[in-house]
Amino acid sequence: DTEVTQTPKHLVMGMTNKKSLKCEQHMGHRAMYWYKQKAKKPPELMFVYSYEKLSINESVPSRFSPECPNSSLLNLHLHALQPEDSALYLCASSQEGTGVGYGYTFGSGTRLTVV
Amino acid sequence: GENVEQHPSTLSVQEGDSAVIKCTYSDSASNYFPWYKQELGKRPQLIIDIRSNVGEKKDQRIAVTLNKTAKHFSLHITETQPEDSAVYFCANFGGSNYKLTFGKGTLLTVNP
């Protein structure tokens, strides 16, 4: 299995809703990432988990809450989002240990619309 | 890696021509340089990558060159086809943290 699987593919949520994005990989990768991508822009790093521990938080607002239940799963919990948070949310994973990022693989993304 | 500059931001070529996209970086500790192709509404897809101990790598019509001294790397696409039309992102990885830093992207249009 060489895939990073993200669910759901599309999500529409109100500003008072609570929802979660899910990401799963079975490649034995020990680093997992959340990125946010707006139209016509590069992916923007949000969080990095290394060996299931949060290693980087790029000053992301607390309405985004990441969780890594185990080495194969990564969640992003969403609460009280704003319309400007509408974007493509990408999960990625990579091999770990050497710090070189080999095998960096993106999921298909969740297209999030906040109304 | 930190601070990756990518040029040009848009590139239009005729089918069969070559296309070259260039990136420069600032973090001398960067050790991995991937290139991604992203079609509209889809995920970034790795098309080629190069590690810091190699100067050039080729895969069919796609090649990447790396000049560590000058801190720049380039993507070369030969015999372009309309299906090569997409946004291309360079990136670099390494240094003191596990961050993949992207360039701003190049919109490549191959005209039939």
PDB file of C-alpha atoms in Angstrom:
ATOM      1  CA  ASP A   1       0.000   0.000   0.000  1.00  0.00           C
ATOM      2  CA  THR A   2       1.630   3.230  -1.180  1.00  0.00           C
ATOM      3  CA  GLU A   3      -1.300   5.530  -0.562  1.00  0.00           C
ATOM      4  CA  VAL A   4      -2.268   8.205   1.903  1.00  0.00           C
ATOM      5  CA  THR A   5      -6.052   8.067   2.286  1.00  0.00           C
ATOM      6  CA  GLN A   6      -8.053  11.088   3.353  1.00  0.00           C
ATOM      7  CA  THR A   7     -11.707  11.273   4.297  1.00  0.00           C
ATOM      8  CA  PRO A   8     -14.033  12.899   3.571  1.00  0.00           C
ATOM      9  CA  LYS A   9     -13.179  14.169   0.084  1.00  0.00           C
ATOM     10  CA  HIS A  10     -15.555  17.098   0.437  1.00  0.00           C
ATOM     11  CA  LEU A  11     -16.950  18.774   3.546  1.00  0.00           C
ATOM     12  CA  VAL A  12     -19.307  21.691   3.985  1.00  0.00           C
ATOM     13  CA  MET A  13     -19.679  22.936   7.527  1.00  0.00           C
ATOM     14  CA  GLY A  14     -21.220  25.855   9.351  1.00  0.00           C
ATOM     15  CA  MET A  15     -19.233  28.167  11.559  1.00  0.00           C
ATOM     16  CA  THR A  16     -20.678  26.587  14.704  1.00  0.00           C
ATOM     17  CA  ASN A  17     -20.127  22.983  13.649  1.00  0.00           C
ATOM     18  CA  LYS A  18     -17.518  20.527  14.904  1.00  0.00           C
ATOM     19  CA  LYS A  19     -16.065  18.161  12.324  1.00  0.00           C
ATOM     20  CA  SER A  20     -12.965  16.037  11.853  1.00  0.00           C
ATOM     21  CA  LEU A  21     -10.748  15.257   8.913  1.00  0.00           C
ATOM     22  CA  LYS A  22      -9.083  11.864   8.827  1.00  0.00           C
ATOM     23  CA  CYS A  23      -5.872  10.620   7.274  1.00  0.00           C
ATOM     24  CA  GLU A  24      -4.473   7.093   7.138  1.00  0.00           C
ATOM     25  CA  GLN A  25      -1.302   5.496   5.760  1.00  0.00           C
ATOM     26  CA  HIS A  26       0.085   1.986   5.972  1.00  0.00           C
ATOM     27  CA  MET A  27       3.548   2.566   4.549  1.00  0.00           C
ATOM     28  CA  GLY A  28       5.263   2.518   7.929  1.00  0.00           C
ATOM     29  CA  HIS A  29       5.980   6.230   7.679  1.00  0.00           C
ATOM     30  CA  ARG A  30       6.664   7.825  11.037  1.00  0.00           C
ATOM     31  CA  ALA A  31       6.204  11.458  10.084  1.00  0.00           C
ATOM     32  CA  MET A  32       2.772  12.820   9.166  1.00  0.00           C
ATOM     33  CA  TYR A  33       1.755  16.306   8.156  1.00  0.00           C
ATOM     34  CA  TRP A  34      -1.238  18.577   7.689  1.00  0.00           C
ATOM     35  CA  TYR A  35      -1.130  21.216   4.972  1.00  0.00           C
ATOM     36  CA  LYS A  36      -3.642  23.860   3.935  1.00  0.00           C
ATOM     37  CA  GLN A  37      -3.785  24.919   0.299  1.00  0.00           C
ATOM     38  CA  LYS A  38      -5.686  27.899  -1.075  1.00  0.00           C
ATOM     39  CA  ALA A  39      -6.382  28.234  -4.775  1.00  0.00           C
ATOM     40  CA  LYS A  40      -3.334  29.045  -6.915  1.00  0.00           C
ATOM     41  CA  LYS A  41      -1.013  28.906  -3.886  1.00  0.00           C
ATOM     42  CA  PRO A  42       1.496  26.322  -2.678  1.00  0.00           C
ATOM     43  CA  PRO A  43       0.615  24.013   0.199  1.00  0.00           C
ATOM     44  CA  GLU A  44       1.146  25.719   3.548  1.00  0.00           C
ATOM     45  CA  LEU A  45       2.403  23.608   6.438  1.00  0.00           C
ATOM     46  CA  MET A  46       0.172  23.494   9.524  1.00  0.00           C
ATOM     47  CA  PHE A  47       1.391  20.635  11.732  1.00  0.00           C
ATOM     48  CA  VAL A  48       4.075  17.951  11.788  1.00  0.00           C
ATOM     49  CA  TYR A  49       3.901  14.751  13.820  1.00  0.00           C
ATOM     50  CA  SER A  50       7.086  12.786  14.252  1.00  0.00           C
ATOM     51  CA  TYR A  51       6.834   9.380  15.908  1.00  0.00           C
ATOM     52  CA  GLU A  52       3.279  10.260  16.946  1.00  0.00           C
ATOM     53  CA  LYS A  53       4.340  13.395  18.784  1.00  0.00           C
ATOM     54  CA  LEU A  54       3.594  16.915  17.649  1.00  0.00           C
ATOM     55  CA  SER A  55       6.911  18.385  16.578  1.00  0.00           C
ATOM     56  CA  ILE A  56       5.864  21.473  14.633  1.00  0.00           C
ATOM     57  CA  ASN A  57       2.846  23.764  14.977  1.00  0.00           C
ATOM     58  CA  GLU A  58       3.135  26.615  12.501  1.00  0.00           C
ATOM     59  CA  SER A  59       1.219  29.038  14.737  1.00  0.00           C
ATOM     60  CA  VAL A  60      -2.086  27.584  13.637  1.00  0.00           C
ATOM     61  CA  PRO A  61      -5.235  28.987  15.340  1.00  0.00           C
ATOM     62  CA  SER A  62      -6.633  26.788  18.109  1.00  0.00           C
ATOM     63  CA  ARG A  63      -9.834  26.186  16.127  1.00  0.00           C
ATOM     64  CA  PHE A  64      -7.693  23.568  14.345  1.00  0.00           C
ATOM     65  CA  SER A  65      -6.705  20.715  16.668  1.00  0.00           C
ATOM     66  CA  PRO A  66      -4.529  17.848  15.401  1.00  0.00           C
ATOM     67  CA  GLU A  67      -4.440  14.372  16.867  1.00  0.00           C
ATOM     68  CA  CYS A  68      -2.275  11.353  16.105  1.00  0.00           C
ATOM     69  CA  PRO A  69      -3.903   8.280  17.733  1.00  0.00           C
ATOM     70  CA  ASN A  70      -1.273   5.900  16.333  1.00  0.00           C
ATOM     71  CA  SER A  71       1.480   5.709  13.750  1.00  0.00           C
ATOM     72  CA  SER A  72      -1.000   5.145  10.883  1.00  0.00           C
ATOM     73  CA  LEU A  73      -3.659   7.711  11.684  1.00  0.00           C
ATOM     74  CA  LEU A  74      -3.799  11.481  11.762  1.00  0.00           C
ATOM     75  CA  ASN A  75      -6.875  13.554  12.515  1.00  0.00           C
ATOM     76  CA  LEU A  76      -7.622  17.247  12.276  1.00  0.00           C
ATOM     77  CA  HIS A  77     -10.469  18.400  14.497  1.00  0.00           C
ATOM     78  CA  LEU A  78     -12.275  21.521  13.368  1.00  0.00           C
ATOM     79  CA  HIS A  79     -14.364  23.828  15.534  1.00  0.00           C
ATOM     80  CA  ALA A  80     -15.750  27.335  15.086  1.00  0.00           C
ATOM     81  CA  LEU A  81     -14.100  27.816  11.706  1.00  0.00           C
ATOM     82  CA  GLN A  82     -14.333  30.964   9.625  1.00  0.00           C
ATOM     83  CA  PRO A  83     -15.212  31.255   5.920  1.00  0.00           C
ATOM     84  CA  GLU A  84     -11.567  32.128   5.184  1.00  0.00           C
ATOM     85  CA  ASP A  85     -10.614  28.655   6.419  1.00  0.00           C
ATOM     86  CA  SER A  86     -12.197  27.208   3.293  1.00  0.00           C
ATOM     87  CA  ALA A  87      -9.405  25.448   1.416  1.00  0.00           C
ATOM     88  CA  LEU A  88      -8.009  22.105   0.327  1.00  0.00           C
ATOM     89  CA  TYR A  89      -6.569  20.315   3.361  1.00  0.00           C
ATOM     90  CA  LEU A  90      -3.814  17.896   2.484  1.00  0.00           C
ATOM     91  CA  CYS A  91      -2.351  15.177   4.615  1.00  0.00           C
ATOM     92  CA  ALA A  92       1.115  13.817   3.854  1.00  0.00           C
ATOM     93  CA  SER A  93       3.513  11.299   5.281  1.00  0.00           C
ATOM     94  CA  SER A  94       7.200  10.551   4.928  1.00  0.00           C
ATOM     95  CA  GLN A  95       9.861   8.160   6.109  1.00  0.00           C
ATOM     96  CA  GLU A  96      11.599   9.159   9.280  1.00  0.00           C
ATOM     97  CA  GLY A  97      14.895   8.710  11.029  1.00  0.00           C
ATOM     98  CA  THR A  98      17.231  10.236   8.504  1.00  0.00           C
ATOM     99  CA  GLY A  99      15.411  13.541   8.365  1.00  0.00           C
ATOM    100  CA  VAL A 100      15.576  13.526   4.594  1.00  0.00           C
ATOM    101  CA  GLY A 101      11.887  13.202   3.865  1.00  0.00           C
ATOM    102  CA  TYR A 102      12.168  10.303   1.467  1.00  0.00           C
ATOM    103  CA  GLY A 103       8.918   8.904   0.202  1.00  0.00           C
ATOM    104  CA  TYR A 104       6.977  12.081   0.931  1.00  0.00           C
ATOM    105  CA  THR A 105       3.433  11.279  -0.216  1.00  0.00           C
ATOM    106  CA  PHE A 106       0.323  13.442  -0.293  1.00  0.00           C
ATOM    107  CA  GLY A 107      -3.242  12.310   0.167  1.00  0.00           C
ATOM    108  CA  SER A 108      -5.969  13.430  -2.248  1.00  0.00           C
ATOM    109  CA  GLY A 109      -7.107  16.083   0.163  1.00  0.00           C
ATOM    110  CA  THR A 110     -10.365  17.226   1.717  1.00  0.00           C
ATOM    111  CA  ARG A 111     -12.045  20.165   0.012  1.00  0.00           C
ATOM    112  CA  LEU A 112     -13.480  22.142   2.948  1.00  0.00           C
ATOM    113  CA  THR A 113     -16.091  24.855   2.576  1.00  0.00           C
ATOM    114  CA  VAL A 114     -17.118  26.878   5.634  1.00  0.00           C
ATOM    115  CA  VAL A 115     -20.465  28.622   5.302  1.00  0.00           C
TER     116      VAL A 115
ATOM    117  CA  GLY B   1      14.523  24.078   4.178  1.00  0.00           C
ATOM    118  CA  GLU B   2      13.549  27.725   4.231  1.00  0.00           C
ATOM    119  CA  ASN B   3      12.784  30.307   1.547  1.00  0.00           C
ATOM    120  CA  VAL B   4      12.477  28.809  -1.894  1.00  0.00           C
ATOM    121  CA  GLU B   5      12.105  31.163  -4.854  1.00  0.00           C
ATOM    122  CA  GLN B   6      10.637  29.790  -8.060  1.00  0.00           C
ATOM    123  CA  HIS B   7      10.629  31.289 -11.549  1.00  0.00           C
ATOM    124  CA  PRO B   8       8.818  31.868 -13.783  1.00  0.00           C
ATOM    125  CA  SER B   9       5.344  32.068 -12.260  1.00  0.00           C
ATOM    126  CA  THR B  10       3.778  31.306 -15.645  1.00  0.00           C
ATOM    127  CA  LEU B  11       5.239  29.585 -18.682  1.00  0.00           C
ATOM    128  CA  SER B  12       3.602  29.006 -22.034  1.00  0.00           C
ATOM    129  CA  VAL B  13       5.251  26.776 -24.646  1.00  0.00           C
ATOM    130  CA  GLN B  14       4.320  25.102 -27.899  1.00  0.00           C
ATOM    131  CA  GLU B  15       3.877  21.357 -27.965  1.00  0.00           C
ATOM    132  CA  GLY B  16       7.222  19.698 -28.580  1.00  0.00           C
ATOM    133  CA  ASP B  17       9.263  22.546 -27.104  1.00  0.00           C
ATOM    134  CA  SER B  18      11.247  22.294 -23.885  1.00  0.00           C
ATOM    135  CA  ALA B  19      10.275  23.928 -20.605  1.00  0.00           C
ATOM    136  CA  VAL B  20      12.625  24.942 -17.807  1.00  0.00           C
ATOM    137  CA  ILE B  21      11.620  26.014 -14.310  1.00  0.00           C
ATOM    138  CA  LYS B  22      14.204  27.271 -11.839  1.00  0.00           C
ATOM    139  CA  CYS B  23      14.327  27.445  -8.059  1.00  0.00           C
ATOM    140  CA  THR B  24      16.782  28.919  -5.599  1.00  0.00           C
ATOM    141  CA  TYR B  25      16.995  28.205  -1.900  1.00  0.00           C
ATOM    142  CA  SER B  26      18.707  29.698   1.115  1.00  0.00           C
ATOM    143  CA  ASP B  27      19.205  26.868   3.610  1.00  0.00           C
ATOM    144  CA  SER B  28      22.544  25.230   2.875  1.00  0.00           C
ATOM    145  CA  ALA B  29      21.524  22.267   5.058  1.00  0.00           C
ATOM    146  CA  SER B  30      18.795  21.304   2.581  1.00  0.00           C
ATOM    147  CA  ASN B  31      19.411  17.784   1.342  1.00  0.00           C
ATOM    148  CA  TYR B  32      16.387  16.749  -0.695  1.00  0.00           C
ATOM    149  CA  PHE B  33      14.761  18.534  -3.626  1.00  0.00           C
ATOM    150  CA  PRO B  34      11.473  17.184  -4.989  1.00  0.00           C
ATOM    151  CA  TRP B  35       9.318  18.528  -7.806  1.00  0.00           C
ATOM    152  CA  TYR B  36       5.534  18.209  -7.731  1.00  0.00           C
ATOM    153  CA  LYS B  37       2.961  18.474 -10.491  1.00  0.00           C
ATOM    154  CA  GLN B  38      -0.527  19.542  -9.493  1.00  0.00           C
ATOM    155  CA  GLU B  39      -3.431  19.399 -11.877  1.00  0.00           C
ATOM    156  CA  LEU B  40      -6.539  21.423 -11.153  1.00  0.00           C
ATOM    157  CA  GLY B  41      -8.440  20.033  -8.166  1.00  0.00           C
ATOM    158  CA  LYS B  42      -5.956  17.232  -7.547  1.00  0.00           C
ATOM    159  CA  ARG B  43      -3.191  16.480  -5.078  1.00  0.00           C
ATOM    160  CA  PRO B  44       0.438  17.423  -5.682  1.00  0.00           C
ATOM    161  CA  GLN B  45       2.126  14.454  -7.314  1.00  0.00           C
ATOM    162  CA  LEU B  46       5.842  13.816  -7.028  1.00  0.00           C
ATOM    163  CA  ILE B  47       7.319  13.669 -10.531  1.00  0.00           C
ATOM    164  CA  ILE B  48      11.034  13.636  -9.813  1.00  0.00           C
ATOM    165  CA  ASP B  49      13.389  14.290  -6.935  1.00  0.00           C
ATOM    166  CA  ILE B  50      17.089  14.666  -6.326  1.00  0.00           C
ATOM    167  CA  ARG B  51      19.266  14.284  -3.272  1.00  0.00           C
ATOM    168  CA  SER B  52      22.108  16.552  -2.330  1.00  0.00           C
ATOM    169  CA  ASN B  53      24.866  14.115  -3.300  1.00  0.00           C
ATOM    170  CA  VAL B  54      23.716  14.019  -6.931  1.00  0.00           C
ATOM    171  CA  GLY B  55      24.040  16.738  -9.572  1.00  0.00           C
ATOM    172  CA  GLU B  56      21.533  15.527 -12.158  1.00  0.00           C
ATOM    173  CA  LYS B  57      18.768  12.982 -12.488  1.00  0.00           C
ATOM    174  CA  LYS B  58      16.700  12.053 -15.522  1.00  0.00           C
ATOM    175  CA  ASP B  59      13.470  10.135 -15.973  1.00  0.00           C
ATOM    176  CA  GLN B  60      12.323   9.925 -19.598  1.00  0.00           C
ATOM    177  CA  ARG B  61      11.319  13.477 -20.635  1.00  0.00           C
ATOM    178  CA  ILE B  62      11.928  14.970 -17.206  1.00  0.00           C
ATOM    179  CA  ALA B  63      15.255  15.920 -15.678  1.00  0.00           C
ATOM    180  CA  VAL B  64      16.357  17.819 -12.601  1.00  0.00           C
ATOM    181  CA  THR B  65      19.723  19.483 -12.038  1.00  0.00           C
ATOM    182  CA  LEU B  66      21.138  20.637  -8.715  1.00  0.00           C
ATOM    183  CA  ASN B  67      23.920  23.142  -8.084  1.00  0.00           C
ATOM    184  CA  LYS B  68      24.592  23.070  -4.343  1.00  0.00           C
ATOM    185  CA  THR B  69      27.270  25.735  -4.513  1.00  0.00           C
ATOM    186  CA  ALA B  70      24.924  28.218  -6.133  1.00  0.00           C
ATOM    187  CA  LYS B  71      21.912  26.844  -4.201  1.00  0.00           C
ATOM    188  CA  HIS B  72      19.690  26.390  -7.181  1.00  0.00           C
ATOM    189  CA  PHE B  73      17.932  23.504  -8.893  1.00  0.00           C
ATOM    190  CA  SER B  74      15.960  23.279 -12.095  1.00  0.00           C
ATOM    191  CA  LEU B  75      13.292  21.150 -13.738  1.00  0.00           C
ATOM    192  CA  HIS B  76      13.646  20.408 -17.442  1.00  0.00           C
ATOM    193  CA  ILE B  77      10.795  18.959 -19.480  1.00  0.00           C
ATOM    194  CA  THR B  78      11.584  18.030 -23.084  1.00  0.00           C
ATOM    195  CA  GLU B  79       9.159  17.306 -25.937  1.00  0.00           C
ATOM    196  CA  THR B  80       6.299  18.867 -23.985  1.00  0.00           C
ATOM    197  CA  GLN B  81       2.773  17.574 -24.475  1.00  0.00           C
ATOM    198  CA  PRO B  82      -0.589  19.211 -23.682  1.00  0.00           C
ATOM    199  CA  GLU B  83      -1.024  16.814 -20.740  1.00  0.00           C
ATOM    200  CA  ASP B  84       2.067  18.362 -19.152  1.00  0.00           C
ATOM    201  CA  SER B  85      -0.040  21.477 -18.541  1.00  0.00           C
ATOM    202  CA  ALA B  86      -0.331  21.931 -14.766  1.00  0.00           C
ATOM    203  CA  VAL B  87       1.118  23.860 -11.854  1.00  0.00           C
ATOM    204  CA  TYR B  88       4.616  22.722 -10.922  1.00  0.00           C
ATOM    205  CA  PHE B  89       6.052  23.255  -7.447  1.00  0.00           C
ATOM    206  CA  CYS B  90       9.655  22.903  -6.434  1.00  0.00           C
ATOM    207  CA  ALA B  91      10.438  22.169  -2.809  1.00  0.00           C
ATOM    208  CA  ASN B  92      13.319  21.485  -0.519  1.00  0.00           C
ATOM    209  CA  PHE B  93      13.642  19.515   2.665  1.00  0.00           C
ATOM    210  CA  GLY B  94      16.162  19.218   5.429  1.00  0.00           C
ATOM    211  CA  GLY B  95      17.981  21.448   7.785  1.00  0.00           C
ATOM    212  CA  SER B  96      17.082  21.573  11.435  1.00  0.00           C
ATOM    213  CA  ASN B  97      13.462  20.416  11.149  1.00  0.00           C
ATOM    214  CA  TYR B  98      11.239  18.174   9.119  1.00  0.00           C
ATOM    215  CA  LYS B  99       9.745  20.825   6.898  1.00  0.00           C
ATOM    216  CA  LEU B 100       9.115  20.631   3.185  1.00  0.00           C
ATOM    217  CA  THR B 101       9.266  24.194   1.900  1.00  0.00           C
ATOM    218  CA  PHE B 102       7.536  24.935  -1.395  1.00  0.00           C
ATOM    219  CA  GLY B 103       8.166  27.477  -4.093  1.00  0.00           C
ATOM    220  CA  LYS B 104       5.192  29.582  -5.189  1.00  0.00           C
ATOM    221  CA  GLY B 105       4.552  27.424  -8.235  1.00  0.00           C
ATOM    222  CA  THR B 106       4.751  27.728 -12.014  1.00  0.00           C
ATOM    223  CA  LEU B 107       1.669  27.451 -14.205  1.00  0.00           C
ATOM    224  CA  LEU B 108       2.834  25.625 -17.309  1.00  0.00           C
ATOM    225  CA  THR B 109       0.618  25.734 -20.383  1.00  0.00           C
ATOM    226  CA  VAL B 110       1.518  23.581 -23.375  1.00  0.00           C
ATOM    227  CA  ASN B 111      -0.294  24.765 -26.486  1.00  0.00           C
ATOM    228  CA  PRO B 112      -1.154  22.135 -29.119  1.00  0.00           C
TER     229      PRO B 112
END
